Amino acid sequence: MSPTQSSPSEAAETYDVVVVGAGFAGMYMLYRLRRLGLSARVYEQGSGVGGTWYWNRYPGARCDVESMQYSYSFSEELQQEWDWSERYAPQAEILKYANHVADRFDLRRDIQFDTRVERAVFDERGKRWSVTISDGKTVEAKFIVLATGCLSNARKPDINGLENFKGPVYHTGNWPHEPVDFTGLCVGLIGTGSSGIQSAPIIAEQAKHLTVFQRTANFSIPARNAALSAGDRDAFRKNYPEIRRFAREVARNGIFAEQPDRGALDDSDDTRRGKYEKRWEHGGLTFMYAYNNLGLDRTANDTAADFVRGKIAEIVKDPAAAKLLQPNSHPIGTKRICIDTDYFATFNRPNVSLVDIKTTPIEEITAHAVRVAGKDHEVDALVLATGFDAMTGSVAKIDIRGREGWTLNQKWAEGPKTYLGLMSAGFPNLFIVTGPGSPSVLSNMIVSIEQHVDWIADCLTNMRKRGLATIEAGRDAEEKWVAHVNEVAQGTLYPRANSWYMGANIPGKPRIFMPYIGGVGTYRRICDEVAAKGYEGFLLGRAEQGLTAAAF
């Protein structure tokens, strides 16, 4: 598997690996491929690196994992030298970091921007992929790595009359690259997931009036964001070896934090409330770390949910608005918890109103208003905070054809099927980074990205040493893994929520719990064991031979 690239006279450029996407996964994959001496080309539909953080530029956008942990660990120099300014980095700073990584490791020369991968077809005889890109050119590759991102395919809602609206319409997942000024405007914000919760306070400060249209109330915890001092950064850096080890091997979600050793009902009411208060004041996703059974036991979960609902009632002065903002449709944590800065307090502002579209959905959008229950809410601009077709949406946009012309969309019509979230049976030499069936969005994404990329790189090294031409998931192994992913999920409270984890935000999308909830550390051990057993469950083939089952 030596690096190859065809001469200009040949019909198609040829690479060892084509990588789709230049976010954090695509950049690190390119870095590893180069170190293996493999030729690679990355195609990115945006005009720059950064993936999710290139597209999501909405007001208030920032990561919900602390900056010092939401960063690469593969370069000791990089993690020691980069200075994060805040506990939770804003979008602009994360994008600056991504660009710094691209420049520091000279990645751009192998990335083609403003280019979509339209089609990928596997040639069974030649055992390689033919990849058609948006400029009409076709290239060939032995392997494809889909680093398309889990939250990069913005979902535009199907609302009657949206196309008739005369004012500007913005989607939080595809925000303009130039500043948007809402000063003096009446703004309608549709959606109260993470992007809506982060952007509402910022928009409210600018707008003449902000009307928030809420279908589903969501749990949100204060971020308690703050500037990081040099001492804060140094203390973290000194402990990086243990922090990274813990995130990879111990933490269920890839985040270094104190682990709970007891259930919520093991403490008295006063002790339990004290722990919740402490977590609330600390802020962030680790609120759910107060007890070890909040995701498993509904009665335990209710104690945390009731606490947060009580906090909302304390903050929001209008009892009717407070009641609407209190989530009651799902256990806390079964949708990704949001973290915010003054979201609930925003509804105390005189220029902010809340409209319930759960009981009375939007009837239509007119030229200048959003009509609900026969009433027109006049707005000058619309902000759609309606989320993403998560985990599978970006993959589904590519016409991927495996053995016998079978498309990945056809195979996944009733829900995505993968083995370990890394490959899908019938699609040889096609790897997926943080796909369905892996911890993916339930984890610190960069921890999971590095694990996946390292596993893929090690797999390619092993194949080269053994003279293997193809690898693909075995169907039996895939079926067993899909069953295991669902079995583990059913043992938790997560399936009780109509969340984007289940695809519930996309009309017609099959309801299946997509990420693996067994934990980052457990998942890593399973992947390592599979590789150690000769890639158990995968089918391996030489150039001149058919497939053989991997050693068991």
Coordinates of C-alpha atoms in Angstrom, one line a residue:
M1 CA 0.0 0.0 0.0
S2 CA 2.6 2.5 -1.1
P3 CA 1.7 6.1 -1.7
T4 CA 0.4 6.4 -5.3
Q5 CA -0.8 9.2 -7.4
S6 CA -1.3 8.9 -11.1
S7 CA 0.4 10.8 -13.8
P8 CA -1.5 13.7 -15.4
S9 CA -2.1 11.7 -18.5
E10 CA -4.3 9.1 -16.6
A11 CA -8.0 9.5 -16.4
A12 CA -8.3 9.8 -12.6
E13 CA -6.0 10.9 -9.8
T14 CA -5.4 8.0 -7.5
Y15 CA -4.9 8.2 -3.7
D16 CA -4.5 5.7 -1.0
V17 CA -7.2 7.4 1.0
V18 CA -9.9 10.0 0.3
V19 CA -11.1 11.8 3.5
V20 CA -14.5 13.6 3.4
G21 CA -14.5 16.6 5.7
A22 CA -11.9 18.9 7.2
G23 CA -13.2 19.3 10.7
F24 CA -11.4 18.0 13.7
A25 CA -11.8 14.4 12.5
G26 CA -10.6 15.0 9.0
M27 CA -7.6 17.0 10.0
Y28 CA -6.4 14.5 12.5
M29 CA -7.0 11.6 10.0
L30 CA -4.9 13.5 7.4
Y31 CA -2.1 14.0 10.0
R32 CA -2.0 10.2 10.8
L33 CA -2.2 9.1 7.1
R34 CA 0.8 11.3 6.3
R35 CA 2.8 9.8 9.1
L36 CA 2.0 6.4 7.7
G37 CA 3.4 7.5 4.3
L38 CA 0.0 7.2 2.6
S39 CA -1.2 9.5 -0.1
A40 CA -4.4 11.3 0.9
R41 CA -6.8 14.0 -0.3
V42 CA -9.4 15.7 1.9
Y43 CA -12.5 17.2 0.3
E44 CA -14.3 19.9 2.3
Q45 CA -17.5 21.6 1.2
G46 CA -16.7 24.7 3.3
S47 CA -14.1 27.3 2.5
G48 CA -12.0 26.5 5.5
V49 CA -11.3 24.0 8.2
G50 CA -13.2 23.5 11.4
G51 CA -16.3 21.5 10.5
T52 CA -19.0 22.2 12.9
W53 CA -17.2 25.3 14.1
Y54 CA -16.9 26.6 10.6
W55 CA -20.6 26.6 10.1
N56 CA -22.1 27.3 13.5
R57 CA -21.3 31.0 14.0
Y58 CA -24.6 32.0 15.6
P59 CA -24.7 34.5 18.5
G60 CA -23.4 33.0 21.7
A61 CA -22.1 29.8 20.1
R62 CA -19.6 28.0 22.3
C63 CA -18.6 24.5 23.2
D64 CA -20.3 22.7 26.1
V65 CA -17.1 20.8 27.0
E66 CA -14.5 22.8 28.8
S67 CA -11.8 24.2 26.5
M68 CA -8.8 22.5 28.2
Q69 CA -10.5 19.2 27.5
Y70 CA -12.0 20.0 24.1
S71 CA -8.6 19.9 22.4
Y72 CA -6.3 17.5 20.6
S73 CA -4.0 15.3 22.8
F74 CA -1.9 13.8 20.0
S75 CA 0.7 16.6 20.1
E76 CA 2.2 17.4 23.5
E77 CA 3.7 20.7 22.2
L78 CA 0.3 21.8 20.9
Q79 CA -1.6 21.1 24.1
Q80 CA 1.1 22.8 26.2
E81 CA 1.4 25.9 24.1
W82 CA -2.1 26.8 23.1
D83 CA -3.7 29.3 25.4
W84 CA -7.5 29.0 25.8
S85 CA -8.9 32.3 27.1
E86 CA -12.2 31.0 28.7
R87 CA -13.5 28.0 30.5
Y88 CA -15.9 27.4 27.6
A89 CA -14.4 28.6 24.3
P90 CA -16.5 30.6 22.0
Q91 CA -16.9 29.5 18.4
A92 CA -14.4 32.1 17.0
E93 CA -11.7 30.8 19.3
I94 CA -12.3 27.2 18.5
L95 CA -12.2 28.0 14.8
K96 CA -8.9 29.9 15.4
Y97 CA -7.5 26.8 17.1
A98 CA -8.6 24.6 14.1
N99 CA -6.8 27.0 11.7
H100 CA -3.8 27.0 13.9
V101 CA -3.6 23.2 13.8
A102 CA -4.0 23.3 10.0
D103 CA -1.1 25.7 9.7
R104 CA 1.1 24.2 12.3
F105 CA 1.0 20.8 10.7
D106 CA 0.8 22.1 7.1
L107 CA -2.4 20.3 6.4
R108 CA -4.0 22.7 3.8
R109 CA -1.9 21.5 0.9
D110 CA -3.8 18.2 0.9
I111 CA -7.3 19.7 1.5
Q112 CA -9.5 20.9 -1.4
F113 CA -12.0 23.4 -0.1
D114 CA -15.4 24.4 -1.6
T115 CA -15.8 20.9 -2.8
R116 CA -18.5 18.4 -2.1
V117 CA -18.2 14.6 -2.5
E118 CA -21.2 13.8 -4.6
R119 CA -20.8 10.1 -5.3
A120 CA -18.6 7.1 -4.3
V121 CA -18.9 3.8 -6.1
F122 CA -16.9 0.7 -5.1
D123 CA -15.4 -1.3 -7.9
E124 CA -15.5 -4.9 -6.8
R125 CA -13.0 -6.1 -9.4
G126 CA -10.4 -3.4 -8.9
K127 CA -11.1 -3.2 -5.1
R128 CA -11.1 0.6 -5.0
W129 CA -13.5 3.5 -4.8
S130 CA -14.4 5.9 -7.6
V131 CA -15.2 9.2 -6.0
T132 CA -17.0 12.0 -7.9
I133 CA -16.7 15.5 -6.6
S134 CA -18.8 18.6 -7.2
D135 CA -16.6 20.0 -9.9
G136 CA -17.4 16.9 -12.0
K137 CA -13.9 15.4 -11.5
T138 CA -13.5 11.7 -10.5
V139 CA -10.7 10.4 -8.4
E140 CA -9.9 6.9 -7.2
A141 CA -8.9 5.7 -3.8
K142 CA -8.3 2.4 -2.0
F143 CA -10.0 3.7 1.1
I144 CA -12.6 6.3 2.0
V145 CA -12.9 7.8 5.5
L146 CA -16.1 9.7 6.2
A147 CA -15.2 12.5 8.6
T148 CA -18.4 14.3 7.8
G149 CA -19.3 15.3 11.3
C150 CA -22.3 14.5 13.5
L151 CA -23.8 18.0 13.7
S152 CA -23.0 19.5 10.3
N153 CA -26.2 19.0 8.3
A154 CA -28.5 21.8 9.2
R155 CA -32.2 20.9 9.2
K156 CA -34.5 23.5 7.6
P157 CA -38.0 23.0 9.1
D158 CA -41.0 22.3 6.9
I159 CA -43.2 25.2 7.9
N160 CA -46.0 26.3 5.8
G161 CA -45.3 29.6 4.1
L162 CA -41.6 29.9 5.1
E163 CA -40.7 30.6 1.5
N164 CA -43.0 33.6 1.5
F165 CA -41.3 35.5 4.4
K166 CA -40.0 38.8 3.1
G167 CA -37.3 39.4 5.8
P168 CA -34.0 37.7 6.3
V169 CA -34.0 34.1 7.5
Y170 CA -31.0 32.7 9.3
H171 CA -30.3 29.1 10.4
T172 CA -28.0 28.7 13.4
G173 CA -26.3 25.8 11.7
N174 CA -25.4 27.8 8.6
W175 CA -24.9 31.3 9.9
P176 CA -23.5 34.1 7.8
H177 CA -19.7 34.7 8.0
E178 CA -20.3 38.4 8.4
P179 CA -21.8 39.9 11.6
V180 CA -25.6 40.1 11.8
D181 CA -27.0 43.1 13.6
F182 CA -30.5 42.8 15.0
T183 CA -30.6 46.3 16.5
G184 CA -34.1 47.8 16.2
L185 CA -35.6 44.7 14.7
C186 CA -38.4 42.4 15.8
V187 CA -36.9 38.9 15.7
G188 CA -38.6 35.5 15.7
L189 CA -36.6 32.6 17.1
I190 CA -37.9 29.2 16.3
G191 CA -36.4 26.4 18.4
T192 CA -35.2 26.1 21.9
G193 CA -32.4 23.4 21.7
S194 CA -28.8 24.3 22.4
S195 CA -28.4 26.9 19.7
G196 CA -31.6 28.6 20.5
I197 CA -30.8 28.6 24.2
Q198 CA -27.3 30.1 23.5
S199 CA -28.4 32.7 21.0
A200 CA -31.6 34.0 22.7
P201 CA -29.8 36.1 25.4
I202 CA -27.5 37.7 22.8
I203 CA -30.3 38.5 20.3
A204 CA -32.5 39.9 23.1
E205 CA -29.8 42.4 24.0
Q206 CA -29.8 43.8 20.4
A207 CA -33.4 43.3 19.2
K208 CA -36.3 45.7 19.6
H209 CA -38.3 42.6 20.5
L210 CA -37.6 38.9 20.5
T211 CA -40.3 36.3 20.2
V212 CA -39.2 32.8 21.1
F213 CA -41.4 30.0 19.6
Q214 CA -41.0 26.9 21.8
R215 CA -42.1 23.5 20.9
T216 CA -40.2 21.5 23.5
A217 CA -38.9 22.9 26.8
N218 CA -35.3 21.8 27.5
F219 CA -33.3 21.4 30.6
S220 CA -30.4 23.8 30.8
I221 CA -27.7 24.3 33.4
P222 CA -25.7 27.6 33.9
A223 CA -22.3 27.5 32.2
R224 CA -20.7 29.7 34.8
N225 CA -18.2 30.7 32.1
A226 CA -15.2 32.7 33.1
A227 CA -11.8 33.8 31.9
L228 CA -9.0 31.3 32.4
S229 CA -5.9 32.6 34.1
A230 CA -2.3 31.5 33.4
G231 CA -2.4 29.6 36.7
D232 CA -5.6 27.8 35.7
R233 CA -4.1 26.7 32.4
D234 CA -0.8 25.7 34.0
A235 CA -2.5 23.6 36.6
F236 CA -4.4 21.8 34.0
R237 CA -1.4 21.2 31.7
K238 CA 0.6 19.7 34.5
N239 CA -2.1 17.1 35.1
Y240 CA -2.7 16.4 31.4
P241 CA -1.4 12.8 31.4
E242 CA -3.9 11.7 34.0
I243 CA -6.7 13.9 32.6
R244 CA -6.3 12.3 29.2
R245 CA -6.0 8.8 30.5
F246 CA -9.1 9.2 32.7
A247 CA -11.1 10.7 29.8
R248 CA -10.1 7.8 27.5
E249 CA -10.3 4.8 29.8
V250 CA -12.6 5.7 32.8
A251 CA -15.1 8.4 32.0
R252 CA -18.3 7.3 30.3
N253 CA -18.5 10.5 28.2
G254 CA -14.8 11.3 27.8
I255 CA -14.8 14.2 30.3
F256 CA -12.5 14.3 33.3
A257 CA -14.6 15.0 36.3
E258 CA -15.2 13.6 39.8
Q259 CA -17.2 10.4 39.5
P260 CA -20.2 9.7 41.7
D261 CA -20.1 6.7 44.0
R262 CA -23.8 6.5 45.1
G263 CA -27.3 6.9 43.8
A264 CA -29.6 9.8 44.3
L265 CA -31.9 8.0 46.7
D266 CA -29.0 7.0 49.0
D267 CA -28.9 10.5 50.4
S268 CA -31.4 12.4 52.5
D269 CA -33.4 15.2 50.8
D270 CA -31.2 17.9 52.4
T271 CA -28.0 16.2 51.4
R272 CA -29.2 15.6 47.9
R273 CA -30.3 19.2 47.4
G274 CA -27.0 20.4 48.7
K275 CA -25.2 18.3 46.1
Y276 CA -27.4 19.6 43.3
E277 CA -26.9 23.2 44.6
K278 CA -23.1 22.7 44.4
R279 CA -23.3 21.3 40.9
W280 CA -25.6 24.1 39.8
E281 CA -23.2 26.7 41.1
H282 CA -20.3 25.0 39.5
G283 CA -22.2 24.8 36.2
G284 CA -21.8 22.7 33.1
L285 CA -22.6 19.2 31.9
T286 CA -21.2 17.7 35.1
F287 CA -24.4 18.5 36.9
M288 CA -25.4 15.0 35.9
Y289 CA -22.4 13.6 37.8
A290 CA -24.1 14.3 41.1
Y291 CA -25.2 10.7 41.3
N292 CA -24.5 7.5 39.4
N293 CA -28.0 6.4 38.6
L294 CA -29.6 9.6 37.1
G295 CA -29.6 8.0 33.6
L296 CA -30.9 4.7 34.8
D297 CA -33.6 5.1 37.5
R298 CA -36.6 7.3 36.8
T299 CA -37.3 8.1 40.5
A300 CA -33.7 9.2 41.0
N301 CA -33.8 11.2 37.8
D302 CA -37.0 13.0 39.0
T303 CA -35.1 14.4 41.9
A304 CA -32.6 16.1 39.6
A305 CA -35.3 17.2 37.1
D306 CA -37.5 18.6 40.0
F307 CA -34.5 20.6 41.2
V308 CA -33.9 22.2 37.8
R309 CA -37.6 22.9 37.3
G310 CA -37.5 24.6 40.7
K311 CA -34.6 26.8 39.7
I312 CA -36.5 27.8 36.5
A313 CA -39.4 28.8 38.7
E314 CA -37.1 30.9 40.9
I315 CA -35.5 32.7 38.0
V316 CA -38.4 33.4 35.7
K317 CA -40.7 36.0 37.3
D318 CA -43.8 35.3 35.2
P319 CA -45.4 32.1 36.5
A320 CA -47.0 31.3 33.2
A321 CA -43.7 31.6 31.3
A322 CA -41.9 29.7 34.0
K323 CA -44.3 26.8 33.7
L324 CA -43.9 26.7 29.9
L325 CA -40.1 26.7 30.3
Q326 CA -40.1 23.8 32.7
P327 CA -39.4 20.6 30.8
N328 CA -41.9 17.7 31.5
S329 CA -41.7 15.6 28.4
H330 CA -38.5 13.7 29.1
P331 CA -36.2 12.7 31.9
I332 CA -33.3 15.1 32.5
G333 CA -30.2 14.2 30.5
T334 CA -32.0 12.0 28.0
K335 CA -31.7 14.9 25.5
R336 CA -28.3 16.5 25.6
I337 CA -28.4 18.9 28.4
C338 CA -27.8 22.5 27.3
I339 CA -25.6 24.9 29.2
D340 CA -26.4 28.6 29.1
T341 CA -25.6 32.1 30.1
D342 CA -28.7 33.8 31.5
Y343 CA -31.2 32.0 29.2
F344 CA -34.0 31.7 31.7
A345 CA -33.4 35.3 33.0
T346 CA -33.8 36.5 29.4
F347 CA -37.6 35.9 29.7
N348 CA -37.7 38.6 32.5
R349 CA -36.8 41.2 29.9
P350 CA -39.7 43.5 28.7
N351 CA -38.7 43.0 25.1
V352 CA -38.9 39.1 25.2
S353 CA -42.0 37.0 24.8
L354 CA -42.5 33.2 24.7
V355 CA -45.0 31.5 22.5
D356 CA -46.0 27.9 23.0
I357 CA -46.1 26.0 19.7
K358 CA -46.5 22.5 21.3
T359 CA -50.2 22.8 22.0
T360 CA -50.8 25.2 19.2
P361 CA -48.3 24.7 16.4
I362 CA -47.3 27.4 13.9
E363 CA -50.1 27.6 11.3
E364 CA -48.0 29.4 8.7
I365 CA -45.4 32.1 8.1
T366 CA -46.7 35.1 6.2
A367 CA -44.7 37.8 4.5
H368 CA -44.0 39.6 7.8
A369 CA -45.3 37.4 10.7
V370 CA -45.5 34.0 12.3
R371 CA -49.1 32.9 12.8
V372 CA -50.0 30.8 15.8
A373 CA -53.6 30.1 16.9
G374 CA -54.9 32.7 14.6
K375 CA -52.6 35.4 15.9
D376 CA -49.9 37.0 13.8
H377 CA -46.6 37.7 15.6
E378 CA -45.0 40.3 13.5
V379 CA -41.3 39.9 12.9
D380 CA -38.7 41.5 10.7
A381 CA -36.2 38.6 10.8
L382 CA -36.4 34.9 11.5
V383 CA -33.8 32.7 13.3
L384 CA -34.2 29.0 12.8
A385 CA -32.7 27.1 15.7
T386 CA -34.1 23.8 14.4
G387 CA -31.0 21.6 14.7
F388 CA -29.5 19.0 12.5
D389 CA -30.2 15.7 10.8
A390 CA -27.7 14.3 13.3
M391 CA -25.1 11.6 12.8
T392 CA -26.4 10.3 9.5
G393 CA -27.6 13.4 7.6
S394 CA -24.2 14.4 6.1
V395 CA -23.5 10.8 5.0
A396 CA -27.0 10.5 3.5
K397 CA -26.2 13.5 1.2
I398 CA -23.6 11.4 -0.6
D399 CA -24.6 8.7 -3.1
I400 CA -22.5 5.8 -1.7
R401 CA -22.7 2.5 -3.6
G402 CA -21.1 -0.6 -2.2
R403 CA -21.2 -4.2 -3.4
E404 CA -23.6 -5.0 -6.2
G405 CA -24.6 -1.3 -6.5
W406 CA -26.4 -1.3 -3.1
T407 CA -26.5 2.2 -1.7
L408 CA -25.8 3.1 1.9
N409 CA -29.1 5.1 2.0
Q410 CA -31.0 1.9 0.9
K411 CA -29.3 -0.1 3.6
W412 CA -29.9 2.5 6.3
A413 CA -33.5 3.1 5.3
E414 CA -34.8 1.5 8.5
G415 CA -32.0 2.8 10.6
P416 CA -28.2 2.9 10.4
K417 CA -26.4 -0.3 10.8
T418 CA -22.7 -0.5 11.6
Y419 CA -20.1 -2.7 13.3
L420 CA -18.6 -0.7 16.1
G421 CA -19.7 2.5 14.4
L422 CA -16.7 2.1 12.2
M423 CA -17.8 0.2 9.1
S424 CA -21.1 -1.0 7.5
A425 CA -21.4 -4.4 5.9
G426 CA -21.3 -4.5 2.2
F427 CA -19.2 -1.3 1.9
P428 CA -15.5 -2.4 1.9
N429 CA -12.7 -0.1 2.8
L430 CA -15.2 2.6 3.9
F431 CA -14.6 3.9 7.4
I432 CA -16.8 6.2 9.4
V433 CA -15.5 8.5 12.2
T434 CA -17.8 8.8 15.2
G435 CA -20.7 7.3 13.3
P436 CA -23.9 5.6 14.6
G437 CA -23.0 2.7 16.8
S438 CA -20.1 4.5 18.5
P439 CA -20.1 6.7 21.6
S440 CA -20.1 9.7 19.2
V441 CA -22.3 12.6 20.4
L442 CA -22.6 11.1 23.9
S443 CA -18.9 11.8 24.4
N444 CA -16.3 14.6 24.3
M445 CA -16.1 14.5 20.5
I446 CA -12.4 15.0 20.3
V447 CA -11.6 12.1 22.6
S448 CA -13.8 9.9 20.4
I449 CA -12.4 11.3 17.2
E450 CA -8.8 10.6 18.2
Q451 CA -9.7 7.0 19.3
H452 CA -11.4 6.3 15.9
V453 CA -8.7 7.8 13.8
D454 CA -6.0 6.0 15.7
W455 CA -7.9 2.7 15.3
I456 CA -8.3 3.3 11.6
A457 CA -4.7 4.2 11.2
D458 CA -3.6 1.1 13.1
C459 CA -5.9 -1.0 10.9
L460 CA -4.4 0.3 7.7
T461 CA -0.9 -0.4 9.1
N462 CA -1.9 -3.9 9.9
M463 CA -3.4 -4.5 6.5
R464 CA -0.2 -3.2 4.8
K465 CA 2.0 -5.6 6.8
R466 CA -0.3 -8.5 6.0
G467 CA -0.7 -7.7 2.3
L468 CA -4.5 -7.2 2.6
A469 CA -6.5 -5.3 0.1
T470 CA -9.9 -5.0 1.7
I471 CA -11.7 -5.0 5.0
E472 CA -15.4 -4.8 5.7
A473 CA -17.8 -5.5 8.5
G474 CA -19.2 -9.0 8.7
R475 CA -23.0 -9.1 8.6
D476 CA -23.3 -11.3 11.6
A477 CA -21.0 -9.1 13.6
E478 CA -22.8 -6.0 12.5
E479 CA -26.2 -7.5 13.5
K480 CA -24.9 -8.5 16.9
W481 CA -23.4 -5.0 17.5
V482 CA -26.6 -3.2 16.5
A483 CA -28.5 -5.5 18.9
H484 CA -26.0 -4.8 21.6
V485 CA -26.2 -1.0 21.1
N486 CA -29.9 -1.1 21.4
E487 CA -29.9 -3.5 24.4
V488 CA -27.6 -1.2 26.3
A489 CA -29.7 1.9 25.4
Q490 CA -32.9 0.1 26.5
G491 CA -31.3 -0.4 29.9
T492 CA -31.3 3.4 30.4
L493 CA -33.8 6.2 30.3
Y494 CA -32.5 7.7 27.1
P495 CA -35.0 6.1 24.7
R496 CA -37.8 7.7 26.7
A497 CA -37.0 11.1 25.0
N498 CA -37.9 12.0 21.4
S499 CA -34.4 13.3 20.9
W500 CA -32.1 13.7 17.9
Y501 CA -30.2 10.8 19.4
M502 CA -33.3 8.8 18.1
G503 CA -33.7 10.8 14.9
A504 CA -37.0 12.1 16.3
N505 CA -36.4 15.7 15.0
I506 CA -36.5 14.5 11.4
P507 CA -39.9 13.6 9.9
G508 CA -39.9 10.1 8.5
K509 CA -36.5 9.2 10.0
P510 CA -36.5 5.8 11.6
R511 CA -36.6 5.9 15.4
I512 CA -33.5 4.0 16.6
F513 CA -31.1 5.0 19.3
M514 CA -28.0 5.8 17.3
P515 CA -25.0 6.3 19.6
Y516 CA -23.4 3.6 21.8
I517 CA -24.2 4.5 25.4
G518 CA -22.0 1.9 27.0
G519 CA -19.3 4.4 27.7
V520 CA -16.1 5.7 26.0
G521 CA -13.8 3.5 28.1
T522 CA -15.8 0.4 27.6
Y523 CA -16.1 1.0 23.9
R524 CA -12.3 1.6 23.5
R525 CA -11.6 -1.7 25.2
I526 CA -14.0 -3.5 22.8
C527 CA -12.4 -1.9 19.8
D528 CA -8.9 -2.8 21.0
E529 CA -9.9 -6.4 21.7
V530 CA -11.4 -6.8 18.2
A531 CA -8.1 -5.6 16.7
A532 CA -6.1 -7.8 19.0
K533 CA -8.1 -10.8 17.8
G534 CA -7.1 -10.2 14.2
Y535 CA -10.0 -7.8 13.6
E536 CA -12.7 -10.2 14.8
G537 CA -16.0 -9.7 13.1
F538 CA -14.4 -8.1 10.0
L539 CA -13.9 -9.8 6.6
L540 CA -10.4 -9.4 5.2
G541 CA -9.3 -10.0 1.6
R542 CA -6.2 -10.0 -0.5
A543 CA -6.0 -8.4 -3.9
E544 CA -6.0 -11.8 -5.7
Q545 CA -8.4 -13.6 -3.4
G546 CA -11.9 -13.5 -2.1
L547 CA -12.9 -12.5 1.4
T548 CA -12.0 -14.6 4.5
A549 CA -13.3 -14.2 8.0
A550 CA -10.8 -12.6 10.3
A551 CA -9.2 -14.7 12.9
F552 CA -11.3 -15.4 15.9

